PDB file of C-alpha atoms in Angstrom:
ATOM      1  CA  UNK E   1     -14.960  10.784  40.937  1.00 58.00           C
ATOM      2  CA  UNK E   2     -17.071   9.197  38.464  1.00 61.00           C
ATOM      3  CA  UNK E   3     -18.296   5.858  39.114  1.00 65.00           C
ATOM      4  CA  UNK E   4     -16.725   2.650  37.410  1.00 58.00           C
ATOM      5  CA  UNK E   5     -19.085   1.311  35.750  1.00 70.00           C
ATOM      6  CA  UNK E   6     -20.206   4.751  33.986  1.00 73.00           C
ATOM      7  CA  UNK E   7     -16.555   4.680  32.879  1.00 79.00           C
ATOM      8  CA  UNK E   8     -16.545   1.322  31.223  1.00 78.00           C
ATOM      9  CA  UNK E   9     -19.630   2.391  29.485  1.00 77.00           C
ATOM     10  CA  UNK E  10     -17.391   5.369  27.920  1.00 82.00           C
ATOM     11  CA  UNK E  11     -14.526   2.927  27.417  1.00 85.00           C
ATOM     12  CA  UNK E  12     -16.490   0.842  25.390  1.00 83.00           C
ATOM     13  CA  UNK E  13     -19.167   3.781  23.329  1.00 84.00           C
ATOM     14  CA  UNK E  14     -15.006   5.083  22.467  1.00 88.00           C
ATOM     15  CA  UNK E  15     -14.010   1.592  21.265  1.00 90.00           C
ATOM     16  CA  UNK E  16     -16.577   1.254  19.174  1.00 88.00           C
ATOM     17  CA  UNK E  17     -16.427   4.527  17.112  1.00 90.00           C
ATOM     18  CA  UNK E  18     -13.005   4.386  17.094  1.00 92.00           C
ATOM     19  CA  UNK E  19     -13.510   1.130  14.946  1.00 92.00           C
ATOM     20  CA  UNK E  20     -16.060   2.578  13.166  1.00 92.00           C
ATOM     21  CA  UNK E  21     -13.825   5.791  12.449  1.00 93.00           C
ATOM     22  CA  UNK E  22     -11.218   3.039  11.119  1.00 95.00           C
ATOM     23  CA  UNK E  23     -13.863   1.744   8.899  1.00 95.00           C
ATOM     24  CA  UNK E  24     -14.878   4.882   7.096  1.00 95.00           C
ATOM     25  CA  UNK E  25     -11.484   6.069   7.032  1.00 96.00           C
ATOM     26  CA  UNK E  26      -9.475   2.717   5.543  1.00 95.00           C
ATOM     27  CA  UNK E  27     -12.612   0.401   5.076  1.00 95.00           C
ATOM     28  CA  UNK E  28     -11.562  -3.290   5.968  1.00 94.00           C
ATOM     29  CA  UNK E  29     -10.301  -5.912   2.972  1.00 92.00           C
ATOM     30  CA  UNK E  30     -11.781  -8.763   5.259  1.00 94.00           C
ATOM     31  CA  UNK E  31     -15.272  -7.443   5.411  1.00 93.00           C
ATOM     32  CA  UNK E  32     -15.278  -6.234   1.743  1.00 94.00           C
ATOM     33  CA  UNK E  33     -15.682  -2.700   2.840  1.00 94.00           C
ATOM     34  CA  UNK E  34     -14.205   0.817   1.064  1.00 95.00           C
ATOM     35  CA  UNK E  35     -12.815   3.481   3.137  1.00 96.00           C
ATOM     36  CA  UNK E  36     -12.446   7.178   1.948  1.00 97.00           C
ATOM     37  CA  UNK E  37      -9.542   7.486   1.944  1.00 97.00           C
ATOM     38  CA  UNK E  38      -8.402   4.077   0.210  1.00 95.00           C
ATOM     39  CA  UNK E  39     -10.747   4.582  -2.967  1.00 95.00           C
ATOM     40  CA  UNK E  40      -9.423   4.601  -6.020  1.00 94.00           C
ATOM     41  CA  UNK E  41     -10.524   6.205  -9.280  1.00 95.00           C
ATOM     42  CA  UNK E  42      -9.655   9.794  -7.545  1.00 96.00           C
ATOM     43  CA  UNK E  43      -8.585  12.901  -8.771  1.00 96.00           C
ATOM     44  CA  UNK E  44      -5.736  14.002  -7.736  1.00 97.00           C
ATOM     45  CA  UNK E  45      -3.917  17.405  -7.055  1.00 98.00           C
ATOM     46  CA  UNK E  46       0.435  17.975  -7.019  1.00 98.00           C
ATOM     47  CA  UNK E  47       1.552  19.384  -3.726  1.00 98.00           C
ATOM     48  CA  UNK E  48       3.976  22.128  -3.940  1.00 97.00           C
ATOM     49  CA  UNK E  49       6.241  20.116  -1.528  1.00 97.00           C
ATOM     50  CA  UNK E  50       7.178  19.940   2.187  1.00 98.00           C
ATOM     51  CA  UNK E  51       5.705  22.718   4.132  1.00 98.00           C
ATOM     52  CA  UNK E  52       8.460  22.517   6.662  1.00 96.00           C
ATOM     53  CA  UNK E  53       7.653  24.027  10.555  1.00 96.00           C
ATOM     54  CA  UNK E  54       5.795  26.755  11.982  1.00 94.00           C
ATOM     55  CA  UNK E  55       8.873  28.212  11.639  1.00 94.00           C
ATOM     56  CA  UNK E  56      10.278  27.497   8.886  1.00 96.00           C
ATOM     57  CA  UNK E  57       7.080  26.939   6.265  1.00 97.00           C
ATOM     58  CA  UNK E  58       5.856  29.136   2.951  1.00 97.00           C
ATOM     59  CA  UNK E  59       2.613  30.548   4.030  1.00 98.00           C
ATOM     60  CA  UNK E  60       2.017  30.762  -0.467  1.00 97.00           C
ATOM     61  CA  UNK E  61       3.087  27.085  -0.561  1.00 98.00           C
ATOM     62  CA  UNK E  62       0.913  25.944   2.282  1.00 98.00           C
ATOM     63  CA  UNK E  63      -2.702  28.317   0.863  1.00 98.00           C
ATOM     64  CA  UNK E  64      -1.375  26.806  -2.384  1.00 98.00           C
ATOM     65  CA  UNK E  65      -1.745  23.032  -1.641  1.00 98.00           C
ATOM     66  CA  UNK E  66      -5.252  24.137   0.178  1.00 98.00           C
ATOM     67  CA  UNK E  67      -6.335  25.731  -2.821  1.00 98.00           C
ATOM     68  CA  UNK E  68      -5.060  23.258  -5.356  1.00 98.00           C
ATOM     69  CA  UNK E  69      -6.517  20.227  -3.605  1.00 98.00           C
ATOM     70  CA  UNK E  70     -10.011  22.345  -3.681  1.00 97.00           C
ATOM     71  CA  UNK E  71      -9.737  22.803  -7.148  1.00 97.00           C
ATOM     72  CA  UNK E  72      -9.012  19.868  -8.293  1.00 97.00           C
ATOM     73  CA  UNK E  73     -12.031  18.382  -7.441  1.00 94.00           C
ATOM     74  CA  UNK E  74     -14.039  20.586  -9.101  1.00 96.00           C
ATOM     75  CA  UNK E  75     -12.512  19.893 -12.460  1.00 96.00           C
ATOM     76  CA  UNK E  76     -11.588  16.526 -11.859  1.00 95.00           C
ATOM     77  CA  UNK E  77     -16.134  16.183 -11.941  1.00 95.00           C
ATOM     78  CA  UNK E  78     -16.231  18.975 -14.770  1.00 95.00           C
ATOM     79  CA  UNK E  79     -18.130  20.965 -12.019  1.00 94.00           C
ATOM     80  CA  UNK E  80     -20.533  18.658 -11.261  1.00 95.00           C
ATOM     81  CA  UNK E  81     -19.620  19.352  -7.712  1.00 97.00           C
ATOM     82  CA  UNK E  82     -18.310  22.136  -6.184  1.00 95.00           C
ATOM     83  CA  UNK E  83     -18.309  22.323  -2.333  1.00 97.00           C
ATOM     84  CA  UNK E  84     -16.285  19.959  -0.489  1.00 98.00           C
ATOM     85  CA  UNK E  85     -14.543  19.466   2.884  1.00 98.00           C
ATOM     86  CA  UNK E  86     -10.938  19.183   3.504  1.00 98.00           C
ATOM     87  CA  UNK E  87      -9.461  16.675   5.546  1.00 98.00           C
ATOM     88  CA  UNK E  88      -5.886  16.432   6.848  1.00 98.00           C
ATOM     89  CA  UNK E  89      -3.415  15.197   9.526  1.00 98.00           C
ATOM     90  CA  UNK E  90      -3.185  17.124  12.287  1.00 97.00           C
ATOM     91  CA  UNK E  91       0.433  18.331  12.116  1.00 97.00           C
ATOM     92  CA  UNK E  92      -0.408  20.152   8.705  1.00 98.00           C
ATOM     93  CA  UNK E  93      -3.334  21.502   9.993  1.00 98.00           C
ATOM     94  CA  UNK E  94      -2.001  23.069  13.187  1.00 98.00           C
ATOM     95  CA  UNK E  95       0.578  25.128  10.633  1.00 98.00           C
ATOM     96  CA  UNK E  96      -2.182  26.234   8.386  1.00 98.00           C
ATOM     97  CA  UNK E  97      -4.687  27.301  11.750  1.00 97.00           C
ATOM     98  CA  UNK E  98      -1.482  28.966  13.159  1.00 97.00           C
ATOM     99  CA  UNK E  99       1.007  30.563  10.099  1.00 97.00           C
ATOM    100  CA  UNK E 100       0.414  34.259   9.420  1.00 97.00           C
ATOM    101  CA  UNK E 101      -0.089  35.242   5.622  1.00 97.00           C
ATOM    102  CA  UNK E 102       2.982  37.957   6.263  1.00 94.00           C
ATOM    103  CA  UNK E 103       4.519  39.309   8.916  1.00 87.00           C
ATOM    104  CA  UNK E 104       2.424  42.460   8.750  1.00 90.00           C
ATOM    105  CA  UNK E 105      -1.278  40.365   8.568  1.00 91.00           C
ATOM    106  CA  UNK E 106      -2.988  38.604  11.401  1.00 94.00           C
ATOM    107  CA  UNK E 107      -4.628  36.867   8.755  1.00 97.00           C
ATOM    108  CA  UNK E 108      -3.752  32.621   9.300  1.00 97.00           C
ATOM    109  CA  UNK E 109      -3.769  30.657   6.166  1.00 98.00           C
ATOM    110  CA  UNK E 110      -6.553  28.555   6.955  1.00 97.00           C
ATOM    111  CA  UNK E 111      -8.663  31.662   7.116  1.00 97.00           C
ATOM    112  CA  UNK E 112      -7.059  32.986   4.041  1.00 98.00           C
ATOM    113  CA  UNK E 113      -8.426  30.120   2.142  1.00 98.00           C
ATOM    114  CA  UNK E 114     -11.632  29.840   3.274  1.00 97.00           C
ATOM    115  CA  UNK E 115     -12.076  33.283   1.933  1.00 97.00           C
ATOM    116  CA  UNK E 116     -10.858  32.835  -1.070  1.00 97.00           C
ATOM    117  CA  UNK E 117     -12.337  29.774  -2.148  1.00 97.00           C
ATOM    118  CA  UNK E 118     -15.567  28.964  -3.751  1.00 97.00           C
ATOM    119  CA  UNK E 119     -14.962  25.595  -3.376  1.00 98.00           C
ATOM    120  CA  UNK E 120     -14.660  25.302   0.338  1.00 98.00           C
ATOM    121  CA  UNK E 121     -17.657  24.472   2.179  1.00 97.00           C
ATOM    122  CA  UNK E 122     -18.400  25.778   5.483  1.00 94.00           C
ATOM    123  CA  UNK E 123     -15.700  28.352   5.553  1.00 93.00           C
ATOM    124  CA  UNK E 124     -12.989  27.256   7.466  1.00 91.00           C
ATOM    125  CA  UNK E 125     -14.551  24.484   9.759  1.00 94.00           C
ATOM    126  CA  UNK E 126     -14.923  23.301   6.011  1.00 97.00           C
ATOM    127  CA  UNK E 127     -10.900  22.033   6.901  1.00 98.00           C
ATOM    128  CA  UNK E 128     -10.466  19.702   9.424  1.00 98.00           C
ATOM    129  CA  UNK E 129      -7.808  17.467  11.143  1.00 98.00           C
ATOM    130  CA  UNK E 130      -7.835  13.815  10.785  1.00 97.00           C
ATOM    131  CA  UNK E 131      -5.068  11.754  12.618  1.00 96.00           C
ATOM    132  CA  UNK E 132      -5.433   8.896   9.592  1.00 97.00           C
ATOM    133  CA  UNK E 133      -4.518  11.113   6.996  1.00 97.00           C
ATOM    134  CA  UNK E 134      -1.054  10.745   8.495  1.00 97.00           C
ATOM    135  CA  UNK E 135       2.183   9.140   7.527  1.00 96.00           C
ATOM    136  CA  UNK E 136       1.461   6.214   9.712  1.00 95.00           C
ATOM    137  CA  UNK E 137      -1.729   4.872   8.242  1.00 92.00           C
ATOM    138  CA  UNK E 138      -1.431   2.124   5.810  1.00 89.00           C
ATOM    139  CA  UNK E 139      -3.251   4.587   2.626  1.00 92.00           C
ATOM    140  CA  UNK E 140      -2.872   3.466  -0.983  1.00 92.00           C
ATOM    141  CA  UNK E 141      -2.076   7.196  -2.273  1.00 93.00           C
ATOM    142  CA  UNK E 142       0.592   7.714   0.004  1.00 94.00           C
ATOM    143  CA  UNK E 143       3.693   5.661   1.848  1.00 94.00           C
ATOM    144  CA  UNK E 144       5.763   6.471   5.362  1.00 95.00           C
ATOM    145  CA  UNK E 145       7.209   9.234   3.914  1.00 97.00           C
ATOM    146  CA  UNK E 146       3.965  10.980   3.026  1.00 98.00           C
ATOM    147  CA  UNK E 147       0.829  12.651   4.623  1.00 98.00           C
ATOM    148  CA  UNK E 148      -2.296  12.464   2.746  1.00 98.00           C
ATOM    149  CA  UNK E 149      -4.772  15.852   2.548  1.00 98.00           C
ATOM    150  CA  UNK E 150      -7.646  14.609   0.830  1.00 98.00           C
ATOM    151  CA  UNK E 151     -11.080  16.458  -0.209  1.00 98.00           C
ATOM    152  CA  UNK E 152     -14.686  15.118  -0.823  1.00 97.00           C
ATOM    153  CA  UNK E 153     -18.440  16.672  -1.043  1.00 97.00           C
ATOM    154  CA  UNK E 154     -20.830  16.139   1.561  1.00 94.00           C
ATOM    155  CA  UNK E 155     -23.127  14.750  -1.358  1.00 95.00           C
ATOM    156  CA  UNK E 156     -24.425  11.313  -1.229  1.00 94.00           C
ATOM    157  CA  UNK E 157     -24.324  11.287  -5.253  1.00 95.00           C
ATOM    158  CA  UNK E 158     -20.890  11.395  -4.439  1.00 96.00           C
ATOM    159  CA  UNK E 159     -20.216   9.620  -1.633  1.00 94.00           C
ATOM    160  CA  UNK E 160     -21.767   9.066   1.722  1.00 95.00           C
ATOM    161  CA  UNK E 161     -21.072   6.874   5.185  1.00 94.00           C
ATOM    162  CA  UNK E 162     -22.876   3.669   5.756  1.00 93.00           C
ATOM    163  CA  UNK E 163     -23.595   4.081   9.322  1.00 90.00           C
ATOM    164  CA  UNK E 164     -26.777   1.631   9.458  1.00 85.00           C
ATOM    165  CA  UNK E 165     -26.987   1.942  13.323  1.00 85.00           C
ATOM    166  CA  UNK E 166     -25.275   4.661  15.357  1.00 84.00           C
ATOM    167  CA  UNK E 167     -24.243   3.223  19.094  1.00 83.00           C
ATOM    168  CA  UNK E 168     -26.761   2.203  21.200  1.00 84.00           C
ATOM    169  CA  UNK E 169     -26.384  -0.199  24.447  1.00 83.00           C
ATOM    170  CA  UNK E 170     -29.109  -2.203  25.435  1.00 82.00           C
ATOM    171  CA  UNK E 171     -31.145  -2.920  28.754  1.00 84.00           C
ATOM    172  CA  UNK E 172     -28.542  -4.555  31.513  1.00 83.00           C
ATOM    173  CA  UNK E 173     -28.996  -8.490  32.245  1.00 87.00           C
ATOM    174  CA  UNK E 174     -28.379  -9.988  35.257  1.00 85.00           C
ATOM    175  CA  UNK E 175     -26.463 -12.983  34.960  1.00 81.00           C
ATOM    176  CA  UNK E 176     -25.288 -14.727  38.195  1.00 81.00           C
ATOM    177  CA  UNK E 177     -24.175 -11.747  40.641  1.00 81.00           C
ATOM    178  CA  UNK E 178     -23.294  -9.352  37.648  1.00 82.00           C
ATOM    179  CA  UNK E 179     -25.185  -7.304  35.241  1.00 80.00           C
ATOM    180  CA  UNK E 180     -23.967  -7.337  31.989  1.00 83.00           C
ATOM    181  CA  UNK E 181     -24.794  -4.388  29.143  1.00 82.00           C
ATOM    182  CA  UNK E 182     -24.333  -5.231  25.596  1.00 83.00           C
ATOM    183  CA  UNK E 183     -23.987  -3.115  22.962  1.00 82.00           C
ATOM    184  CA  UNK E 184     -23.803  -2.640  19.462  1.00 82.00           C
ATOM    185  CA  UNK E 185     -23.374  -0.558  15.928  1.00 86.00           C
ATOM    186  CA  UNK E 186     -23.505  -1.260  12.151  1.00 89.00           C
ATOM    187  CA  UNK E 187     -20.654   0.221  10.154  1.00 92.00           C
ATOM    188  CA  UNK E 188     -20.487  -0.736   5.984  1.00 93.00           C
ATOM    189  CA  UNK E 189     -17.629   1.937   5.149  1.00 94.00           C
ATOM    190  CA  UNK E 190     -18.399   4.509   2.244  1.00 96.00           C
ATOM    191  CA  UNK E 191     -20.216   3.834  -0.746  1.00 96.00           C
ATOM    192  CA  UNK E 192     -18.322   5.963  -3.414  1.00 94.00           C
ATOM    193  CA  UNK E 193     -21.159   6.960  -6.121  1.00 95.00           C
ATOM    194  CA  UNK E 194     -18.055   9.801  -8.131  1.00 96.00           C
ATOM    195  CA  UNK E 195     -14.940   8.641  -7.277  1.00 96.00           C
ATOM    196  CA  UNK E 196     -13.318  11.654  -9.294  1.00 96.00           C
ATOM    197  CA  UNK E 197     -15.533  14.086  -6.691  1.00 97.00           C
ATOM    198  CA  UNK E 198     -12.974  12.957  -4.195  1.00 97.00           C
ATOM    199  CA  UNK E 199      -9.464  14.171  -4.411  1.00 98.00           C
ATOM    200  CA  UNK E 200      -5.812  13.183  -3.175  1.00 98.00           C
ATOM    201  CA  UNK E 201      -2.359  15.203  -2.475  1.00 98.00           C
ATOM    202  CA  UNK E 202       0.532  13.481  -1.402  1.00 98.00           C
ATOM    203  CA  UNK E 203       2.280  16.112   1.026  1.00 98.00           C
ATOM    204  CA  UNK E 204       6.375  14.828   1.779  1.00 98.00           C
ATOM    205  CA  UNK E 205       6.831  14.976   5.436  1.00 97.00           C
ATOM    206  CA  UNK E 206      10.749  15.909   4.850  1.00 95.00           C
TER     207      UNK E 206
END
């Protein structure tokens, strides 16, 4: 099995990117620090409404929201940006990896859209799932009966993570019988440079 103490070191490396996850995603009021998805100033894009199942959803309605949050942001900056990444919770995005175009196409939707988009960057890792885009998160743009899909550039004249020190653990000290490893990380949220280069749909989950 793997030894304890190379586990607690995992524990903690986890904890701490979690938190620093939280910090890019939501920022922290306390600390005076914006979050992506909490900025305000955004563009925004109209969602065509619930997208239902696997079963049950539009495959049009689903490349539709895709698309529309896409575009939004490129005429929400008058096209002074026009590649951007697409984040969203992961229930939405396990319908648009999985839901056929048709019946008679193995074609998903998430594949659809990533070649028919200009705007998308990276083809279709350019769309990727983010538990705090969901329902549950305390977001601004959207309340408990919403999920959030929201795009942004990967453009620091947009806006761009303040990661000042990635993870790093230090040399153990022995104090008493035990050793004890400290670690530590520097987190300062986003700084948003074009607030209107990042865009927000409200999706209904119901």
């Amino acid at each position: 099995g793997t030894p304890l103490e190379q586990m607690r070191g995992v524990g903690a490396r986890r904890a701490i990117e979690e938190l620093m996850d939280e910090y890019l995603a939501l920022g922290n009021t306390a600390l005076g620090l914006s979050g992506i998805l909490t900025l305000t100033g955004t563009s925004t894009a109209t969602s065509g409404g619930f997208w239902g199942t696997l079963a049950t959803a539009d495959p049009d309605k689903v490349a539709g929201d895709l698309l529309g949050v896409l575009n939004a942001g490129v005429e929400g900056t008058n096209e002074a940006f026009n590649k951007f990444i697409v984040v969203l919770p992961l229930a939405l995005y396990n319908i648009a990896a999985t839901l056929k175009m048709s019946s008679q196409s193995n074609v998903t939707v998430l594949e659809y859209v990533s070649q028919v988009s200009p705007y998308l960057e990276g083809g279709k890792l350019g769309i990727q799932p983010w538990y705090r885009c969901g329902h549950e998160q305390t977001i601004p743009a959207i309340d408990s009966t919403h999920d959030l899909i929201a795009a942004f550039p990967r453009d620091a004249e947009a806006v761009s993570a303040i990661v000042a020190r990635d993870t790093e653990f230090l040399a153990p000290e022995l104090a008493g019988f035990e050793y004890t490893v400290n670690g530590h990380a520097a987190c300062g949220g986003v700084a948003v440079r074009q607030p209107k280069a990042v865009t927000f749909m409200s999706v209904p989950i119901s």
